[in-house]
mmCIF file with all atom_site columns, N, CA and C in Angstrom:
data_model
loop_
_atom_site.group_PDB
_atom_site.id
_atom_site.type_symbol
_atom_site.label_atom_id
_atom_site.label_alt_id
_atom_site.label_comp_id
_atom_site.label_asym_id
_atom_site.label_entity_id
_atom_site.label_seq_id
_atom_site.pdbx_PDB_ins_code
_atom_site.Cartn_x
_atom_site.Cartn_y
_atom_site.Cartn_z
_atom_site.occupancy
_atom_site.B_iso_or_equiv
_atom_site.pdbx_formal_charge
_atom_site.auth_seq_id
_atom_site.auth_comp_id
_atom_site.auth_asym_id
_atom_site.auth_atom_id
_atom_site.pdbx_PDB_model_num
ATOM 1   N N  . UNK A 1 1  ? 0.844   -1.170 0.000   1.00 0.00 ? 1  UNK A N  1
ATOM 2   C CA . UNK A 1 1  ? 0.000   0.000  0.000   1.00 0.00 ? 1  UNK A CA 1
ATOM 3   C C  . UNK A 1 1  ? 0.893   1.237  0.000   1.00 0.00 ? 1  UNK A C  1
ATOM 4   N N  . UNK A 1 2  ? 0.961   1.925  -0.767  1.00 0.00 ? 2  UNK A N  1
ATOM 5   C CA . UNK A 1 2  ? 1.352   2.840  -0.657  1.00 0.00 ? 2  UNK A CA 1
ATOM 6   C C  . UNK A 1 2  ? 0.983   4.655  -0.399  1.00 0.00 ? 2  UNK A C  1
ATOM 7   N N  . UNK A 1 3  ? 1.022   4.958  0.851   1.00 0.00 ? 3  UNK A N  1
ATOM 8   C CA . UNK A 1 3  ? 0.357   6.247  0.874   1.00 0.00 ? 3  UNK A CA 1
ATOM 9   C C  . UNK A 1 3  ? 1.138   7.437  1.189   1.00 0.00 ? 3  UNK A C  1
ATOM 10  N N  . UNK A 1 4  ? 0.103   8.535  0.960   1.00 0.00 ? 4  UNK A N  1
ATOM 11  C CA . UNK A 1 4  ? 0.574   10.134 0.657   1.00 0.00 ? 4  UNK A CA 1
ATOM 12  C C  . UNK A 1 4  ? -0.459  10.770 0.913   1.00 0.00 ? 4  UNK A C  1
ATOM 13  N N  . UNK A 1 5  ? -0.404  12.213 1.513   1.00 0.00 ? 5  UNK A N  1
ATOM 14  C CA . UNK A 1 5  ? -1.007  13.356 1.172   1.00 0.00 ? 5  UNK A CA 1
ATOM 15  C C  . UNK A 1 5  ? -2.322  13.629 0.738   1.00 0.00 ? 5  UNK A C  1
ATOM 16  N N  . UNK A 1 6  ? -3.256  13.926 0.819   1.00 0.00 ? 6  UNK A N  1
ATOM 17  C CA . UNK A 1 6  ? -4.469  14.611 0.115   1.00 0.00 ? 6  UNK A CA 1
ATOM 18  C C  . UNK A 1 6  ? -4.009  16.048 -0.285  1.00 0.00 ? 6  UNK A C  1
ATOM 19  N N  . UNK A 1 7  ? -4.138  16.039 -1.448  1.00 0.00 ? 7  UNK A N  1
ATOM 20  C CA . UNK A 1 7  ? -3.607  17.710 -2.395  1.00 0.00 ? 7  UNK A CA 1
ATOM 21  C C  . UNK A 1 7  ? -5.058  18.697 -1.559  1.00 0.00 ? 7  UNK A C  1
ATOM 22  N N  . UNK A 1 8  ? -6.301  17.975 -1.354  1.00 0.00 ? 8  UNK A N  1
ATOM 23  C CA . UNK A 1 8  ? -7.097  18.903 -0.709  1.00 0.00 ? 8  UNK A CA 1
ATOM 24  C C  . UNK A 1 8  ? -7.347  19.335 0.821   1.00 0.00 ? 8  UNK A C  1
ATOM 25  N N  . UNK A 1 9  ? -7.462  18.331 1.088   1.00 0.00 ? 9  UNK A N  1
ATOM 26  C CA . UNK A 1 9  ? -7.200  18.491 2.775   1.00 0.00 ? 9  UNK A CA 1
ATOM 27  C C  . UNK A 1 9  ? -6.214  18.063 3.542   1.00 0.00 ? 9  UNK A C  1
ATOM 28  N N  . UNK A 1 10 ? -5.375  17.438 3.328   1.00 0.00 ? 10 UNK A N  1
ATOM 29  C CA . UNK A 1 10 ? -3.996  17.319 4.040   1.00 0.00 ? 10 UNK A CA 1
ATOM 30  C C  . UNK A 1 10 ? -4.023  15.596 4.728   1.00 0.00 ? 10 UNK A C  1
ATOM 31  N N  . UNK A 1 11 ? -5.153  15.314 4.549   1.00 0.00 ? 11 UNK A N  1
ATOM 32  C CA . UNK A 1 11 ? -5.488  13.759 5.119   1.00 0.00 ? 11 UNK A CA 1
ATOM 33  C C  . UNK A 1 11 ? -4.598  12.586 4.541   1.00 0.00 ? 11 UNK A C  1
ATOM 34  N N  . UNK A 1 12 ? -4.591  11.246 5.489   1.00 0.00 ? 12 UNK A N  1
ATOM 35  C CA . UNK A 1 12 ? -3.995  10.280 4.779   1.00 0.00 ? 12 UNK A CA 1
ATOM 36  C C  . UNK A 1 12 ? -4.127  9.970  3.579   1.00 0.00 ? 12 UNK A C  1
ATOM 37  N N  . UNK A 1 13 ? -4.034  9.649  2.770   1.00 0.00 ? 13 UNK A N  1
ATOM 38  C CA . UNK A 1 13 ? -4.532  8.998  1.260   1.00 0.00 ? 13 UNK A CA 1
ATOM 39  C C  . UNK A 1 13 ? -3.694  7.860  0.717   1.00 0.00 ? 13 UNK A C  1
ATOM 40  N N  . UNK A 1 14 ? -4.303  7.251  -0.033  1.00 0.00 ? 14 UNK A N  1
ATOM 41  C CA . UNK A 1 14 ? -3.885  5.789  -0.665  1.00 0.00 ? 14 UNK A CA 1
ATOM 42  C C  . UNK A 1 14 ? -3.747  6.285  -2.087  1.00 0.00 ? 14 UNK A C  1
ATOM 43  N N  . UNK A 1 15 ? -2.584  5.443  -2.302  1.00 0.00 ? 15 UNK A N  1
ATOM 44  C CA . UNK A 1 15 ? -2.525  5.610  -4.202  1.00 0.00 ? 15 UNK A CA 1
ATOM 45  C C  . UNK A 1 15 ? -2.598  4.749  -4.731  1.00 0.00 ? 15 UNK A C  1
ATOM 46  N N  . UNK A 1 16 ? -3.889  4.414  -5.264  1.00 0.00 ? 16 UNK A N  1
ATOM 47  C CA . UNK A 1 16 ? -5.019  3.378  -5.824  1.00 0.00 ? 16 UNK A CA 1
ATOM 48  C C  . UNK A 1 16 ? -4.441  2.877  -6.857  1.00 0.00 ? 16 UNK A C  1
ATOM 49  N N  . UNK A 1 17 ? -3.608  3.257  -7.842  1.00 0.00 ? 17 UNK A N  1
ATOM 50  C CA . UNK A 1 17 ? -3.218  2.731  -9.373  1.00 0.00 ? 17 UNK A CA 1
ATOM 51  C C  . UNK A 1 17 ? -1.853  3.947  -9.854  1.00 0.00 ? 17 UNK A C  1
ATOM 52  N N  . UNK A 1 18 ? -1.256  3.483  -10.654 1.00 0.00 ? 18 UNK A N  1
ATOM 53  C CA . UNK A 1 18 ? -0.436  4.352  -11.442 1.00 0.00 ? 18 UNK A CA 1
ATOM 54  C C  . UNK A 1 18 ? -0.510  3.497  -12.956 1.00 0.00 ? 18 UNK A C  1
ATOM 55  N N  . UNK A 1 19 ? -0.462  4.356  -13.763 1.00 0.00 ? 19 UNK A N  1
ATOM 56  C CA . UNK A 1 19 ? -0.247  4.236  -15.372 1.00 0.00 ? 19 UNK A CA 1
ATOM 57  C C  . UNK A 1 19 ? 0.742   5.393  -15.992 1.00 0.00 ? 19 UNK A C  1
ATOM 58  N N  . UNK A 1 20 ? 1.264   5.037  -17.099 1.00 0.00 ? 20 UNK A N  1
ATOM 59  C CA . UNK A 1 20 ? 1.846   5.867  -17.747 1.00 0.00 ? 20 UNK A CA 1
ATOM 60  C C  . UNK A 1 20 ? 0.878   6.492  -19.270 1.00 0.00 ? 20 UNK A C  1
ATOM 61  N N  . UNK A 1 21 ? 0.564   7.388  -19.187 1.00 0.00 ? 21 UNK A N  1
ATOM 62  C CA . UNK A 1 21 ? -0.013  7.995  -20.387 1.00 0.00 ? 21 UNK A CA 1
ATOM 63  C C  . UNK A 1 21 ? 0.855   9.002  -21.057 1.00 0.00 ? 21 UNK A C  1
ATOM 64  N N  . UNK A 1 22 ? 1.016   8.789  -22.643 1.00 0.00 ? 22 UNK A N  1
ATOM 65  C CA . UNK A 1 22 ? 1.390   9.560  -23.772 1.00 0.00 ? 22 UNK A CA 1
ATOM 66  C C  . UNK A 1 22 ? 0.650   10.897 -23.749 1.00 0.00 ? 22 UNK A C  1
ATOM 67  N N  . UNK A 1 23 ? 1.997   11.424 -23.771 1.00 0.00 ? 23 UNK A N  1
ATOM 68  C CA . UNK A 1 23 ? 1.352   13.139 -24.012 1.00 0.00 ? 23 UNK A CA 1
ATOM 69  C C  . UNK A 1 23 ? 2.103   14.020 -24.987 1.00 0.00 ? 23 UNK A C  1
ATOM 70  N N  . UNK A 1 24 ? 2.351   15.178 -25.846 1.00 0.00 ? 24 UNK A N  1
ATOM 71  C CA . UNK A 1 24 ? 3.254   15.652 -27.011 1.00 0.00 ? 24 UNK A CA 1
ATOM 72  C C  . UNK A 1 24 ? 4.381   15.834 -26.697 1.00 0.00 ? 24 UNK A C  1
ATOM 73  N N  . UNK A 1 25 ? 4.686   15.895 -24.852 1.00 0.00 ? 25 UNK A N  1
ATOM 74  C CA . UNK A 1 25 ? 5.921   15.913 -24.263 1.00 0.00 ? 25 UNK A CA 1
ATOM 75  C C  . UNK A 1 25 ? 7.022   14.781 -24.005 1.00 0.00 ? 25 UNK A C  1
ATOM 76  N N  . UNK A 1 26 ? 5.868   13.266 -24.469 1.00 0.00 ? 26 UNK A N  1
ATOM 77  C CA . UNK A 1 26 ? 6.541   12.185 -24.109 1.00 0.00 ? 26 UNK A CA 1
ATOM 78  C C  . UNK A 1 26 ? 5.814   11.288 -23.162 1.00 0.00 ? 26 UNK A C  1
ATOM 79  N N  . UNK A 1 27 ? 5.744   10.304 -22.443 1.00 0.00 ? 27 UNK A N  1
ATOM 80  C CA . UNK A 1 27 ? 4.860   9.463  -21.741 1.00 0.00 ? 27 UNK A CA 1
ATOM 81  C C  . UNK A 1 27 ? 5.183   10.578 -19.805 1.00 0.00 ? 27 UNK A C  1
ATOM 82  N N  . UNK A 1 28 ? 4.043   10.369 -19.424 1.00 0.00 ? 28 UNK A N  1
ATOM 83  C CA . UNK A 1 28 ? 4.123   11.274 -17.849 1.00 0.00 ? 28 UNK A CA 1
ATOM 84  C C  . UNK A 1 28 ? 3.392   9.898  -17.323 1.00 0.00 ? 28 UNK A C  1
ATOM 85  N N  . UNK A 1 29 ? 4.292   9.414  -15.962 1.00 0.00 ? 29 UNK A N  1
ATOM 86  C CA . UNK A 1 29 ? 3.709   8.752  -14.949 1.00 0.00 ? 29 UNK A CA 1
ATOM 87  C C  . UNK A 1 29 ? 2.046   9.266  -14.315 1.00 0.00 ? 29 UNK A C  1
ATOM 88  N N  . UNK A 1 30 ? 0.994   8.543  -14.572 1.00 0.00 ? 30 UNK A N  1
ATOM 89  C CA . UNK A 1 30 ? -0.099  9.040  -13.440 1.00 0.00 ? 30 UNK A CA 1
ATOM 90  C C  . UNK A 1 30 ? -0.562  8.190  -11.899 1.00 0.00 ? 30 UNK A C  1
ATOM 91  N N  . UNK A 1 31 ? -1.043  8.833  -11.305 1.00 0.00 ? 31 UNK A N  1
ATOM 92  C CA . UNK A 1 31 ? -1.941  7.874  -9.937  1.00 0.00 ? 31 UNK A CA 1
ATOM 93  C C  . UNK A 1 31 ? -2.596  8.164  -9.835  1.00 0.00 ? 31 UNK A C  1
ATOM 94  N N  . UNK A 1 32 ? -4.092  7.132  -9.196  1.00 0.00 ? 32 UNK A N  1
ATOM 95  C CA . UNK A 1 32 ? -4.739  7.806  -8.933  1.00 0.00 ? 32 UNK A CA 1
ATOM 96  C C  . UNK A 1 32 ? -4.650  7.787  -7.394  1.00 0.00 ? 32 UNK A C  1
ATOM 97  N N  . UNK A 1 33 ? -5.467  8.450  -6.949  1.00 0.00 ? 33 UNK A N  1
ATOM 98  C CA . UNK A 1 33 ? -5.051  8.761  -5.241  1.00 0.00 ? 33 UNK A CA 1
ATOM 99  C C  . UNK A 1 33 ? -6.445  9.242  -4.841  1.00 0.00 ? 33 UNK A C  1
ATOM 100 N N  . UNK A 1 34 ? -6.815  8.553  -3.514  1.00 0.00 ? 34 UNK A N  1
ATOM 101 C CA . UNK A 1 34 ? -8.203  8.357  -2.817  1.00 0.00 ? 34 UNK A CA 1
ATOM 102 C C  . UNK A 1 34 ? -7.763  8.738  -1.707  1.00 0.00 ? 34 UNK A C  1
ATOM 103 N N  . UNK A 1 35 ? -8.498  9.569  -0.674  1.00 0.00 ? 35 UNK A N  1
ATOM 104 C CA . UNK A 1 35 ? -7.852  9.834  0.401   1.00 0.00 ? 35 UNK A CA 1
ATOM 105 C C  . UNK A 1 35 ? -9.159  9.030  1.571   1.00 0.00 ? 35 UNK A C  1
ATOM 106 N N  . UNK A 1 36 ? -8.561  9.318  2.652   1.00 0.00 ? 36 UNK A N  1
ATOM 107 C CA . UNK A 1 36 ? -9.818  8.843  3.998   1.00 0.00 ? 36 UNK A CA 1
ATOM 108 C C  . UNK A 1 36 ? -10.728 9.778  3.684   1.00 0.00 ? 36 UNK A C  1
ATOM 109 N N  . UNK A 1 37 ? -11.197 10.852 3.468   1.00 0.00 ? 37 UNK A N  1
ATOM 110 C CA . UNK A 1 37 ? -12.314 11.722 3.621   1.00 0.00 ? 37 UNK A CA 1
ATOM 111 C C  . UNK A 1 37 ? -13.280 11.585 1.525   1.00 0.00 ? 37 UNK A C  1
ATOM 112 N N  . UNK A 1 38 ? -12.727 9.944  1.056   1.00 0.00 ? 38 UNK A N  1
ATOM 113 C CA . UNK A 1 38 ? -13.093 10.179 -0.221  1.00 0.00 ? 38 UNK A CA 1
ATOM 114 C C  . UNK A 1 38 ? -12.879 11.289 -1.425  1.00 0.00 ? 38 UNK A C  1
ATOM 115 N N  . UNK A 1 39 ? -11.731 12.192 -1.190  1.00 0.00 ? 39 UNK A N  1
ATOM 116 C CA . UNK A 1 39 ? -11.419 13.079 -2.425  1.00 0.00 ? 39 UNK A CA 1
ATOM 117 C C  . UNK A 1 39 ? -10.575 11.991 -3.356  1.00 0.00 ? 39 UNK A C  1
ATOM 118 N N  . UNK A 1 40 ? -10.690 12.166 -4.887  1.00 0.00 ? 40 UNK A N  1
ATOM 119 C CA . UNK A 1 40 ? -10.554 11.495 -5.657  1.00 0.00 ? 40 UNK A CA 1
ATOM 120 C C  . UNK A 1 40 ? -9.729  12.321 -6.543  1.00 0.00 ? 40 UNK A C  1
ATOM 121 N N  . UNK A 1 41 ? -8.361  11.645 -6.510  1.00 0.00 ? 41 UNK A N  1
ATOM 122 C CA . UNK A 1 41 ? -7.357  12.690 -7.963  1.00 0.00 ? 41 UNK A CA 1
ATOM 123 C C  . UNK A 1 41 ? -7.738  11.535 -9.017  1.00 0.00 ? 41 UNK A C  1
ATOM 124 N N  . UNK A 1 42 ? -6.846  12.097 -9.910  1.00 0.00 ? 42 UNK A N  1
ATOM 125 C CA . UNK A 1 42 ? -5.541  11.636 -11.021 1.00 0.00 ? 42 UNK A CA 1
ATOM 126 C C  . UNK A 1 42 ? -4.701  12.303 -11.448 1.00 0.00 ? 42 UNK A C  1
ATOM 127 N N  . UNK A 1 43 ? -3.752  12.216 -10.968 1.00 0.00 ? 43 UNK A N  1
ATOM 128 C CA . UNK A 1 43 ? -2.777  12.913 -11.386 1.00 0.00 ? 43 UNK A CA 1
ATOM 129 C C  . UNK A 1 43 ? -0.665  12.476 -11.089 1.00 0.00 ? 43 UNK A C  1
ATOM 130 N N  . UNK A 1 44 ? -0.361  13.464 -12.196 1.00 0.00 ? 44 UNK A N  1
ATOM 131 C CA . UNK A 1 44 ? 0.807   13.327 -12.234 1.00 0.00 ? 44 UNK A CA 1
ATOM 132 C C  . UNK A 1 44 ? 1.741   12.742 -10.964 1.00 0.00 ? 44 UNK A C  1
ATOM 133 N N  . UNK A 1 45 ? 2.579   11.849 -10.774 1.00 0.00 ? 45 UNK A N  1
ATOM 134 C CA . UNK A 1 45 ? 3.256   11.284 -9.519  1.00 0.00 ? 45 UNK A CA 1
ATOM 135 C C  . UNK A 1 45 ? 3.990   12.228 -9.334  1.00 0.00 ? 45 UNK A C  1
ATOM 136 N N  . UNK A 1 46 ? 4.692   12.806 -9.866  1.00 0.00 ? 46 UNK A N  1
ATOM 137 C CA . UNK A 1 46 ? 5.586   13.970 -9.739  1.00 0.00 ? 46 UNK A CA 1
ATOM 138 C C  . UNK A 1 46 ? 4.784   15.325 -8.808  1.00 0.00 ? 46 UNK A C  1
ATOM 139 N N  . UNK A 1 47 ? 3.743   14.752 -8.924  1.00 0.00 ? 47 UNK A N  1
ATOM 140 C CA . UNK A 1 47 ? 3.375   16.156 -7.845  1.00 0.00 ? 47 UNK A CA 1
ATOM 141 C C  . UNK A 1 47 ? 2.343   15.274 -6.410  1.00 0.00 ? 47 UNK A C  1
ATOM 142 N N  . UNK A 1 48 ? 3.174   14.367 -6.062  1.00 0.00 ? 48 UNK A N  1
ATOM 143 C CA . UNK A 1 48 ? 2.309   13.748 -5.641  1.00 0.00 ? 48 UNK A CA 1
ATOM 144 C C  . UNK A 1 48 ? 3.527   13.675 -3.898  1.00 0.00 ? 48 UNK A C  1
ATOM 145 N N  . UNK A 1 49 ? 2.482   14.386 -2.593  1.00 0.00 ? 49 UNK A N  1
ATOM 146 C CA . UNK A 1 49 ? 3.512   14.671 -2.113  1.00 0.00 ? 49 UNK A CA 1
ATOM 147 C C  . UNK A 1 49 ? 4.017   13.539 -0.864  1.00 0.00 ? 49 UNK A C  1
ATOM 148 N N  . UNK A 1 50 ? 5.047   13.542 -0.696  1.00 0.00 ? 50 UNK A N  1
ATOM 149 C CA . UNK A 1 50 ? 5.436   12.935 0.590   1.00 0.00 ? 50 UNK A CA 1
ATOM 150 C C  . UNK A 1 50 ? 4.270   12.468 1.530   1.00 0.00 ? 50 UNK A C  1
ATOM 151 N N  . UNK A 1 51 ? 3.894   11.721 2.475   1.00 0.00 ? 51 UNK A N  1
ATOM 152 C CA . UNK A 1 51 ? 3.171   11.607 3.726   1.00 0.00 ? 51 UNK A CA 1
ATOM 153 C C  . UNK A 1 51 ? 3.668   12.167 4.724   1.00 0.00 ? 51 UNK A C  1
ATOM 154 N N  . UNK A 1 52 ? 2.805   13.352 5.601   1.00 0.00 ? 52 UNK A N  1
ATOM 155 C CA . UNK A 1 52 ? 3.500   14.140 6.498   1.00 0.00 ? 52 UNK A CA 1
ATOM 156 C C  . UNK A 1 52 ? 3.091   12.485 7.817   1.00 0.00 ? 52 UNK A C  1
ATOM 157 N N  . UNK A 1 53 ? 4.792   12.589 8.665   1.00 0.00 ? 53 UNK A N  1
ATOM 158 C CA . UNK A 1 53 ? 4.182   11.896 10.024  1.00 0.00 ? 53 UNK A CA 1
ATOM 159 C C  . UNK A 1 53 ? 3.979   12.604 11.060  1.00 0.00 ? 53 UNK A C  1
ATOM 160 N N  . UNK A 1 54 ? 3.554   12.051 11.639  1.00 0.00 ? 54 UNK A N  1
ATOM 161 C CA . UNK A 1 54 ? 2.750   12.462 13.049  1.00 0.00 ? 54 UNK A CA 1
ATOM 162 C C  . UNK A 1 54 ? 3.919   13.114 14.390  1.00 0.00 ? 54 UNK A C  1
ATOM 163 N N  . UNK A 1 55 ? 3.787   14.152 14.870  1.00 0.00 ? 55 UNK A N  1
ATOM 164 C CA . UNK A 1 55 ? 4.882   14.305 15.707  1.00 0.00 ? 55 UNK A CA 1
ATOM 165 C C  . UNK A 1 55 ? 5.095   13.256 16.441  1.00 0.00 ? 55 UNK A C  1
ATOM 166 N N  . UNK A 1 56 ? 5.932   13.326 17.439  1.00 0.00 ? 56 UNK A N  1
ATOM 167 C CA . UNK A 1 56 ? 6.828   12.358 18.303  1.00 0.00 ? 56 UNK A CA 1
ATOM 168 C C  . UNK A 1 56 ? 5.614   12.173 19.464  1.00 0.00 ? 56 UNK A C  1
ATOM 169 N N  . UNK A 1 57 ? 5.447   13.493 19.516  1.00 0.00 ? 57 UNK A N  1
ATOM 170 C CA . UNK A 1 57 ? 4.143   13.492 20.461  1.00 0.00 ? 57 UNK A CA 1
ATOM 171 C C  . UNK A 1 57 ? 2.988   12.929 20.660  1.00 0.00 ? 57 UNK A C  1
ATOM 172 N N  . UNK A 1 58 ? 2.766   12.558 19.366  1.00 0.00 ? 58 UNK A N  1
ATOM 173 C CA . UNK A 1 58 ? 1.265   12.392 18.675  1.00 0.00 ? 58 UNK A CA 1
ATOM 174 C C  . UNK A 1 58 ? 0.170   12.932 18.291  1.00 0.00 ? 58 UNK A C  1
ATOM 175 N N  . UNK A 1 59 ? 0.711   14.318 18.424  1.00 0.00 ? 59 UNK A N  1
ATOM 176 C CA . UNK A 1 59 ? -0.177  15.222 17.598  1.00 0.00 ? 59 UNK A CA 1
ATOM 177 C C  . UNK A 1 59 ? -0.012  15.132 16.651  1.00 0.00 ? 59 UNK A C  1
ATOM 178 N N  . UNK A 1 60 ? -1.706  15.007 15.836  1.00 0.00 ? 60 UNK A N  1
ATOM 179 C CA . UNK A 1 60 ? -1.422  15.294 14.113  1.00 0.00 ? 60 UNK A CA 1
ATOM 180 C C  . UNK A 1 60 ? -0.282  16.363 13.798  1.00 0.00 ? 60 UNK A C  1
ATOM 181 N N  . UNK A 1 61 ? 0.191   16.018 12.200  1.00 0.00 ? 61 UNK A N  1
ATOM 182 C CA . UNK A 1 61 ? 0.771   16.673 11.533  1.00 0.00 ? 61 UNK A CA 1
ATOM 183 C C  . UNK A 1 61 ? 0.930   18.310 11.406  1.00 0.00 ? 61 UNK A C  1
ATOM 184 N N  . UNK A 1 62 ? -0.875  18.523 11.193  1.00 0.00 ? 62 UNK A N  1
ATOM 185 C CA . UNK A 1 62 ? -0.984  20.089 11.261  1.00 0.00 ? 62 UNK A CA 1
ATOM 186 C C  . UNK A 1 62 ? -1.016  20.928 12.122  1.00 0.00 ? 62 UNK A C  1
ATOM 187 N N  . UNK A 1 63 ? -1.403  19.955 13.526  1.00 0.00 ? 63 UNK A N  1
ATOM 188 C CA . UNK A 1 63 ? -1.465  20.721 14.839  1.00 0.00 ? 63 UNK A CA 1
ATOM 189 C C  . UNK A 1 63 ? -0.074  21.080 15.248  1.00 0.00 ? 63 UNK A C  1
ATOM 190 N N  . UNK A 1 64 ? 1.378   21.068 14.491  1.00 0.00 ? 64 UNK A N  1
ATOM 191 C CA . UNK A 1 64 ? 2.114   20.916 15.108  1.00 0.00 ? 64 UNK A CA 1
ATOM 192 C C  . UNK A 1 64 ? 2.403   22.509 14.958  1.00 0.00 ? 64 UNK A C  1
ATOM 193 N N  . UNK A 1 65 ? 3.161   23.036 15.968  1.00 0.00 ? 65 UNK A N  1
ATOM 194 C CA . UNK A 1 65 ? 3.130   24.422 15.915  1.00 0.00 ? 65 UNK A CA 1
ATOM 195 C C  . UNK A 1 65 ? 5.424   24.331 15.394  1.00 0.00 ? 65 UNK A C  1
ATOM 196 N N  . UNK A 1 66 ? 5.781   25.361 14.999  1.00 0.00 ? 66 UNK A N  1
ATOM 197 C CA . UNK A 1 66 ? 7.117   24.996 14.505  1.00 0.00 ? 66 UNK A CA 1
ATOM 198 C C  . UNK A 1 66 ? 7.355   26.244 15.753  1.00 0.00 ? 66 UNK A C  1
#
């Protein structure tokens, strides 16, 4: 399983499939990517981001103050 990021809300997400599709630039890697709250991509892997972890603490990711 491999997971990452929600591009919309910041939630866990799963990356459901990857394919390569032809484009005038040459073939671009895609995924698709489903997150826990059901947002639904497809898109480029290259913009597809890291999984933030959880502090040491165990506060979520976003609660973390820097």
């Amino acid at each position: 399983m491999d997971i990452t990021t929600c591009p919309e809300c910041g939630n866990a997400a799963e990356i459901l499939w990857r394919d390569v599709f032809e484009s005038t630039d040459g073939p671009v890697e895609h995924a698709k990517v489903m997150c826990v709250d059901r947002h639904s991509f497809l898109m480029p892997v290259a913009a597809i981001a890291a999984p933030r972890m959880p502090a040491r603490d165990g506060s979520p990711a976003h609660q973390r103050r820097s």
